[in-house]
Amino acid sequence: METPDVLAWRDGYIEALDQTALPHQIRVLRIASVGDLVDAITSLAIRGAPVLGVAGAFGVALAVRQGRREGWDAARLASEIGRVAAARPTAVNLAREVAAITASADLADPASVERAALAVLDTANRVSRDISVRGAAYLRECLRDRLDAPLRVHTHCNTGTLACLGWGTALGVIRALHEDGVLGQVIVDETRPLLQGARLTCWELGQLGIEHRLAADGAAPFLISQGLADAVVVGADRIAANGDVANKIGTYSLALAARRAGIPFVVAAPESTIDEDTPSGAQIPIELRADEEVTTPAAPAGTRALNYAFDITPADLVTAIVTEQRIVEPVSLEINCR
Ligand code: MRU
């Protein structure tokens, strides 16, 4: 069976592949109201920074349609659009695309809003290929002394088509290395508590025929210390102006381990994930999610959790940030790839 689109605009409503059901079930959600879209975003049925940006753009189009149907005034429309923007706080793409469409499109003209939203989807598809190719070329250059053997890459969370459209970001880089014929094995962290690595990345890699092994998150620094990876490649939810990177919880420990092992730690993300208005990681809002995501099923009833969904990797642990336009090496490191 062909996999349905991750996200699509279908004549007045949104269709989304329900990422909470994968990999065991292919379920498509039909979203016709702002409330349903906010639920889909907060439950992570729709997720991943670039896809959240597209969902935000579609959300404005949806709000305009719903507002017309239900006779909302301008204040109600603005407040419903605000709910979409605030559904998840860390990935800057969501609020950014909502703000961009709200500022540029004519909210009195649903067709113009829909055109603008579809352009955001097209851009997400296009830039992912550029990030993938540039990132793979950078890594081949960086690891030129190791190319006599197939490269082994460690990754975290899910950064493929499901999260970004197109080829993805970090997973797109991995896919480009595979297409170049230089990739050996990928190590995928399971990515607790919601298991985006185990459920989604393993599913995508399986479909692409890319060899991979699943690792418990806690094993990752040890595996890196044992020389099982030549590089770590991850995505980002927001990159501050100074190069600090917010990404799925567990990313920071990979960066520390990569530095200790002397291997590159590369972040692949679209330019739209770079937030010049946020000076450093200290100002990035980190989403705190429900205790139950962590406590279920193992902890005794009443156990409280610390469920931060993202962490901050300081810029001085980042070898390079690869976007569709450039490669930024935040600070000069002992790992000098160029
Ligand atoms: O909570 P999620 O699944 O939306 O988190 C996704 C990630 O952390 C990804 O690594 C990130 O968005 C970067 S690339 C899609």
XYZ file of N, CA and C in Angstrom, residues 1-136:
408
model
N 0.847 -1.206 0.000
C 0.000 0.000 0.000
C 0.876 1.248 0.000
N 0.499 2.200 -0.834
C 1.289 3.436 -0.876
C 1.011 4.262 0.380
N 2.079 4.863 0.935
C 1.887 5.657 2.154
C 1.188 6.974 1.804
N 0.160 7.334 2.568
C -0.523 8.615 2.290
C 0.413 9.801 2.553
N 0.039 10.966 2.047
C 0.823 12.183 2.305
C 0.920 12.434 3.807
N 2.061 12.954 4.216
C 2.239 13.313 5.632
C 1.258 14.413 6.014
N 1.108 15.359 5.118
C 0.224 16.506 5.379
C -0.256 17.035 4.028
N -1.555 17.297 3.919
C -2.055 17.822 2.640
C -3.250 18.732 2.889
N -3.439 19.674 1.983
C -4.618 20.551 2.015
C -5.593 20.027 0.985
N -6.753 19.586 1.433
C -7.728 18.992 0.507
C -9.010 19.818 0.515
N -9.020 20.795 -0.363
C -10.256 21.525 -0.606
C -10.970 21.951 0.685
N -10.252 22.666 1.504
C -10.905 23.238 2.683
C -10.631 22.529 3.991
N -9.958 21.416 3.963
C -9.574 20.783 5.217
C -8.178 20.168 5.104
N -7.664 19.745 6.254
C -6.302 19.194 6.281
C -6.391 17.678 6.383
N -5.551 17.003 5.615
C -5.382 15.557 5.808
C -3.993 15.329 6.372
N -3.919 14.517 7.406
C -2.616 14.269 8.035
C -2.479 12.791 8.361
N -1.299 12.275 8.060
C -0.982 10.902 8.473
C -0.813 10.926 9.986
N -1.553 10.100 10.693
C -1.525 10.127 12.166
C -0.248 9.445 12.661
N 0.704 10.256 13.103
C 2.021 9.704 13.472
C 1.996 8.994 14.826
N 0.902 9.144 15.573
C 0.808 8.385 16.826
C 0.483 6.911 16.549
N -0.063 6.633 15.366
C -0.478 5.255 15.060
C 0.639 4.449 14.396
N 1.622 5.151 13.832
C 2.717 4.459 13.135
C 3.621 3.755 14.128
N 4.258 2.656 13.759
C 4.288 2.066 12.432
C 3.245 0.972 12.238
N 2.416 0.742 13.251
C 1.556 -0.442 13.176
C 0.277 -0.199 12.395
N -0.102 1.055 12.305
C -1.354 1.380 11.624
C -1.156 2.600 10.734
N -1.679 2.535 9.528
C -1.679 3.721 8.656
C -3.067 4.341 8.796
N -3.111 5.482 9.484
C -4.407 6.118 9.737
C -4.319 7.572 9.273
N -5.306 8.008 8.533
C -5.294 9.393 8.045
C -6.362 10.186 8.788
N -5.941 11.356 9.314
C -6.884 12.223 10.018
C -7.437 13.259 9.045
N -8.714 13.526 9.158
C -9.325 14.601 8.372
C -9.644 15.708 9.360
N -8.977 16.831 9.209
C -9.053 17.897 10.213
C -9.780 19.099 9.614
N -10.923 19.437 10.197
C -11.739 20.493 9.613
C -11.918 21.680 10.550
N -11.314 21.628 11.745
C -11.489 22.751 12.678
C -10.171 23.044 13.391
N -10.065 24.274 13.885
C -8.860 24.667 14.626
C -8.680 23.774 15.848
N -9.769 23.473 16.525
C -9.674 22.628 17.723
C -9.060 21.276 17.400
N -9.504 20.674 16.301
C -8.960 19.356 15.923
C -7.492 19.467 15.518
N -7.144 20.585 14.884
C -5.735 20.748 14.497
C -4.858 20.904 15.742
N -5.316 21.703 16.691
C -4.529 21.883 17.926
C -4.377 20.533 18.638
N -5.427 19.739 18.666
C -5.338 18.402 19.289
C -4.319 17.532 18.545
N -4.348 17.586 17.216
C -3.427 16.756 16.425
C -1.981 17.181 16.664
N -1.773 18.473 16.839
C -0.402 18.964 17.071
C 0.059 18.621 18.487
N -0.802 18.836 19.467
C -0.359 18.588 20.851
C -0.200 17.089 21.145
N -0.963 16.255 20.435
C -0.826 14.807 20.657
C 0.330 14.214 19.852
N 0.944 15.044 18.984
C 2.042 14.627 18.110
C 1.598 13.725 16.950
N 0.292 13.778 16.640
C -0.149 13.139 15.394
C 0.520 13.859 14.223
N 0.651 15.172 14.373
C 1.422 16.005 13.430
C 2.611 16.522 14.217
N 3.827 16.318 13.726
C 4.993 16.673 14.536
C 6.222 16.877 13.646
N 7.328 17.310 14.314
C 8.560 17.589 13.573
C 8.546 19.059 13.159
N 9.651 19.749 13.414
C 9.648 21.210 13.264
C 9.181 21.699 11.880
N 9.759 21.213 10.771
C 9.308 21.750 9.481
C 7.840 21.414 9.171
N 7.410 20.209 9.531
C 5.998 19.851 9.297
C 5.088 20.711 10.177
N 5.541 21.051 11.368
C 4.743 21.947 12.217
C 4.612 23.325 11.573
N 5.662 23.761 10.872
C 5.577 25.031 10.155
C 4.485 24.973 9.090
N 4.439 23.885 8.336
C 3.407 23.737 7.297
C 2.024 23.640 7.958
N 1.957 22.894 9.056
C 0.665 22.760 9.759
C 0.188 24.126 10.258
N 1.120 24.965 10.685
C 0.754 26.314 11.135
C 0.157 27.115 9.980
N 0.803 27.021 8.813
C 0.309 27.747 7.643
C -1.084 27.225 7.251
N -1.230 25.911 7.217
C -2.548 25.328 6.910
C -3.575 25.727 7.985
N -3.086 25.856 9.212
C -3.978 26.211 10.321
C -4.615 27.576 10.113
N -3.842 28.516 9.569
C -4.414 29.844 9.294
C -5.497 29.706 8.220
N -5.203 28.905 7.182
C -6.201 28.702 6.110
C -7.470 28.052 6.679
N -7.258 27.101 7.589
C -8.394 26.402 8.205
C -9.232 27.362 9.068
N -8.539 28.207 9.826
C -9.237 29.160 10.696
C -10.064 30.137 9.864
N -9.493 30.576 8.727
C -10.226 31.506 7.863
C -11.507 30.841 7.353
N -11.382 29.584 6.911
C -12.570 28.836 6.435
C -13.605 28.665 7.552
N -13.112 28.222 8.713
C -14.037 27.961 9.824
C -14.713 29.268 10.277
N -13.905 30.327 10.289
C -14.441 31.630 10.681
C -15.577 32.063 9.769
N -15.412 31.814 8.480
C -16.483 32.163 7.517
C -17.739 31.345 7.795
N -17.522 30.027 8.013
C -18.668 29.132 8.265
C -19.430 29.547 9.504
N -18.681 29.931 10.545
C -19.292 30.135 11.860
C -19.480 31.614 12.207
N -19.145 32.491 11.261
C -19.382 33.923 11.468
C -18.505 34.553 12.542
N -17.240 34.195 12.620
C -16.346 34.790 13.620
C -16.056 36.246 13.266
N -15.864 37.078 14.301
C -15.362 38.428 14.041
C -13.827 38.391 14.026
N -13.202 39.547 13.756
C -11.741 39.581 13.587
C -11.017 39.148 14.867
N -11.579 39.537 16.009
C -10.913 39.206 17.280
C -10.932 37.694 17.504
N -12.061 37.059 17.188
C -12.155 35.597 17.366
C -11.193 34.890 16.403
N -11.145 35.388 15.175
C -10.241 34.777 14.198
C -8.797 34.879 14.701
N -8.419 36.056 15.193
C -7.045 36.245 15.682
C -6.773 35.310 16.855
N -7.764 35.152 17.719
C -7.521 34.296 18.892
C -7.413 32.818 18.497
N -8.185 32.383 17.508
C -8.087 30.978 17.056
C -6.746 30.742 16.355
N -6.312 31.721 15.570
C -5.010 31.592 14.906
C -3.904 31.534 15.979
N -4.087 32.333 17.027
C -3.120 32.321 18.135
C -3.035 30.959 18.809
N -4.161 30.260 18.894
C -4.143 28.906 19.493
C -3.279 27.960 18.674
N -3.357 28.084 17.370
C -2.529 27.228 16.510
C -1.054 27.535 16.771
N -0.717 28.831 16.764
C 0.692 29.233 16.921
C 1.270 28.742 18.242
N 0.422 28.689 19.281
C 0.915 28.364 20.627
C 0.816 26.877 20.959
N 0.355 26.062 20.003
C 0.086 24.651 20.333
C 1.332 23.927 20.821
N 2.492 24.268 20.242
C 3.760 23.726 20.755
C 4.777 24.867 20.732
N 5.489 25.067 21.845
C 6.287 26.294 21.947
C 7.727 26.226 21.444
N 8.328 25.044 21.354
C 9.779 25.018 21.131
C 10.135 25.160 19.653
N 9.513 24.388 18.796
C 9.833 24.470 17.361
C 9.375 25.825 16.836
N 10.338 26.654 16.460
C 10.007 28.025 16.066
C 9.208 28.050 14.775
N 9.318 27.002 13.964
C 8.660 26.978 12.647
C 7.153 27.186 12.755
N 6.534 26.643 13.801
C 5.077 26.722 13.922
C 4.635 28.182 14.052
N 5.092 28.853 15.100
C 4.669 30.245 15.312
C 5.158 31.137 14.177
N 6.337 30.822 13.639
C 6.900 31.667 12.580
C 6.036 31.632 11.318
N 5.611 30.450 10.889
C 4.813 30.370 9.653
C 3.418 30.950 9.864
N 2.864 30.758 11.064
C 1.560 31.375 11.353
C 1.693 32.895 11.238
N 2.747 33.447 11.843
C 2.932 34.904 11.816
C 3.169 35.392 10.391
N 3.960 34.627 9.625
C 4.296 35.071 8.266
C 3.044 35.121 7.391
N 2.216 34.088 7.486
C 1.004 34.059 6.634
C 0.008 35.118 7.088
N -0.112 35.251 8.403
C -1.067 36.232 8.919
C -0.678 37.633 8.459
N 0.628 37.882 8.392
C 1.086 39.220 7.999
C 1.001 39.437 6.486
N 1.184 38.359 5.709
C 1.325 38.591 4.262
C 0.052 38.304 3.459
N -0.779 37.368 3.919
C -1.953 37.005 3.098
C -3.157 37.863 3.500
N -4.124 37.910 2.612
C -5.352 38.670 2.874
C -6.346 37.721 3.552
N -6.526 37.907 4.842
C -7.369 36.969 5.607
C -8.842 37.030 5.184
N -9.188 38.054 4.424
C -10.569 38.137 3.928
C -10.740 37.312 2.643
N -9.641 36.768 2.161
C -9.683 36.036 0.883
C -9.126 34.621 1.099
N -9.997 33.652 1.401
C -9.528 32.302 1.723
C -8.611 31.715 0.658
N -8.905 31.991 -0.618
C -8.089 31.394 -1.685
C -6.649 31.894 -1.601
N -6.464 33.172 -1.254
C -5.093 33.702 -1.189
C -4.351 33.107 0.006
N -5.060 32.885 1.101
C -4.415 32.273 2.276
C -4.013 30.837 1.934
N -4.874 30.137 1.226
C -4.574 28.741 0.871
C -3.381 28.656 -0.083
N -3.319 29.596 -1.008
C -2.163 29.613 -1.924
C -0.866 29.835 -1.134
N -0.922 30.771 -0.204
C 0.285 31.068 0.599
C 0.670 29.843 1.437
N -0.321 29.140 1.969
C -0.032 27.961 2.802
C 0.583 26.841 1.948
N 0.061 26.678 0.741
C 0.619 25.633 -0.137
C 2.051 25.968 -0.551
N 2.363 27.252 -0.625
C 3.744 27.643 -0.954
C 4.688 27.244 0.189
N 4.198 27.301 1.418
C 5.029 26.878 2.559
C 5.327 25.374 2.456
N 4.316 24.611 2.040
C 4.519 23.164 1.856
C 5.542 22.903 0.741
N 5.413 23.624 -0.361
C 6.366 23.442 -1.482
C 7.792 23.750 -1.022
N 7.934 24.825 -0.272
C 9.271 25.210 0.195
C 9.851 24.116 1.089
N 9.031 23.588 1.988
C 9.527 22.534 2.897
C 10.034 21.340 2.089
N 9.281 20.960 1.070
C 9.707 19.838 0.220
C 11.034 20.133 -0.464
N 11.128 21.345 -1.003
C 12.312 21.692 -1.813
C 13.564 21.813 -0.949
N 13.459 22.512 0.179
C 14.690 22.774 0.939
C 15.249 21.493 1.544
N 14.397 20.528 1.798
C 14.897 19.320 2.451
C 15.916 18.605 1.563
N 15.677 18.634 0.237
C 16.619 17.982 -0.675
C 17.969 18.716 -0.657
N 17.909 20.042 -0.621
C 19.154 20.827 -0.618
C 19.944 20.586 0.675
N 19.233 20.522 1.796
C 19.907 20.261 3.077
C 20.578 18.881 3.032
N 19.844 17.917 2.491
C 20.334 16.529 2.471
C 21.627 16.421 1.669
N 21.610 16.990 0.483
C 22.767 16.873 -0.413
C 23.963 17.639 0.170
N 23.695 18.851 0.674
C 24.786 19.654 1.238
C 25.374 18.971 2.477
N 24.491 18.422 3.307
C 24.959 17.765 4.530
C 25.789 16.525 4.225
N 25.353 15.757 3.225
C 26.110 14.548 2.863
C 27.483 14.931 2.313
